[in-house]
Amino acid sequence: MTFKERYLAGEIEFEEIDRYISRWNNSDDMRTLREYLGLNAEEEDIWIEESDEALQEMLDSQKK
């Protein structure tokens, strides 16, 4: 189960996802990060280009 799936299921908090993104963000292999976290390309782009708050808002909207 990906971090995204666990977040949408209410099993983990967004801060845990954000910590992993922050740790991996300096990595050259962003595809691995996307797959590990379960983010699609649009979600990943929002986090990289905007903020973790924008990503959290998008993920929260998927919970509903």
mmCIF file of C-alpha atoms in Angstrom, residues 13-40:
data_model
loop_
_atom_site.group_PDB
_atom_site.id
_atom_site.type_symbol
_atom_site.label_atom_id
_atom_site.label_comp_id
_atom_site.label_asym_id
_atom_site.label_seq_id
_atom_site.Cartn_x
_atom_site.Cartn_y
_atom_site.Cartn_z
ATOM 1 C CA GLU A 13 -0.962 11.963 8.627
ATOM 2 C CA PHE A 14 0.136 14.192 5.758
ATOM 3 C CA GLU A 15 3.258 15.206 7.676
ATOM 4 C CA GLU A 16 4.580 11.665 7.252
ATOM 5 C CA ILE A 17 4.184 11.941 3.468
ATOM 6 C CA ASP A 18 5.815 15.379 3.519
ATOM 7 C CA ARG A 19 8.833 14.068 5.445
ATOM 8 C CA TYR A 20 9.430 11.390 2.798
ATOM 9 C CA ILE A 21 9.001 13.889 -0.034
ATOM 10 C CA SER A 22 11.473 16.247 1.622
ATOM 11 C CA ARG A 23 13.989 13.457 2.110
ATOM 12 C CA TRP A 24 13.707 12.212 -1.469
ATOM 13 C CA ASN A 25 13.360 15.629 -3.146
ATOM 14 C CA ASN A 26 17.119 15.935 -3.554
ATOM 15 C CA SER A 27 17.220 12.574 -5.310
ATOM 16 C CA ASP A 28 17.703 12.321 -9.057
ATOM 17 C CA ASP A 29 15.086 9.586 -9.295
ATOM 18 C CA MET A 30 11.774 11.412 -8.912
ATOM 19 C CA ARG A 31 9.924 8.531 -10.578
ATOM 20 C CA THR A 32 10.934 6.279 -7.695
ATOM 21 C CA LEU A 33 9.623 8.887 -5.269
ATOM 22 C CA ARG A 34 6.319 9.133 -7.130
ATOM 23 C CA GLU A 35 5.894 5.356 -7.162
ATOM 24 C CA TYR A 36 6.875 4.960 -3.502
ATOM 25 C CA LEU A 37 4.473 7.635 -2.331
ATOM 26 C CA GLY A 38 1.756 6.742 -4.825
ATOM 27 C CA LEU A 39 1.540 10.258 -6.242
ATOM 28 C CA ASN A 40 0.550 10.852 -9.836
#
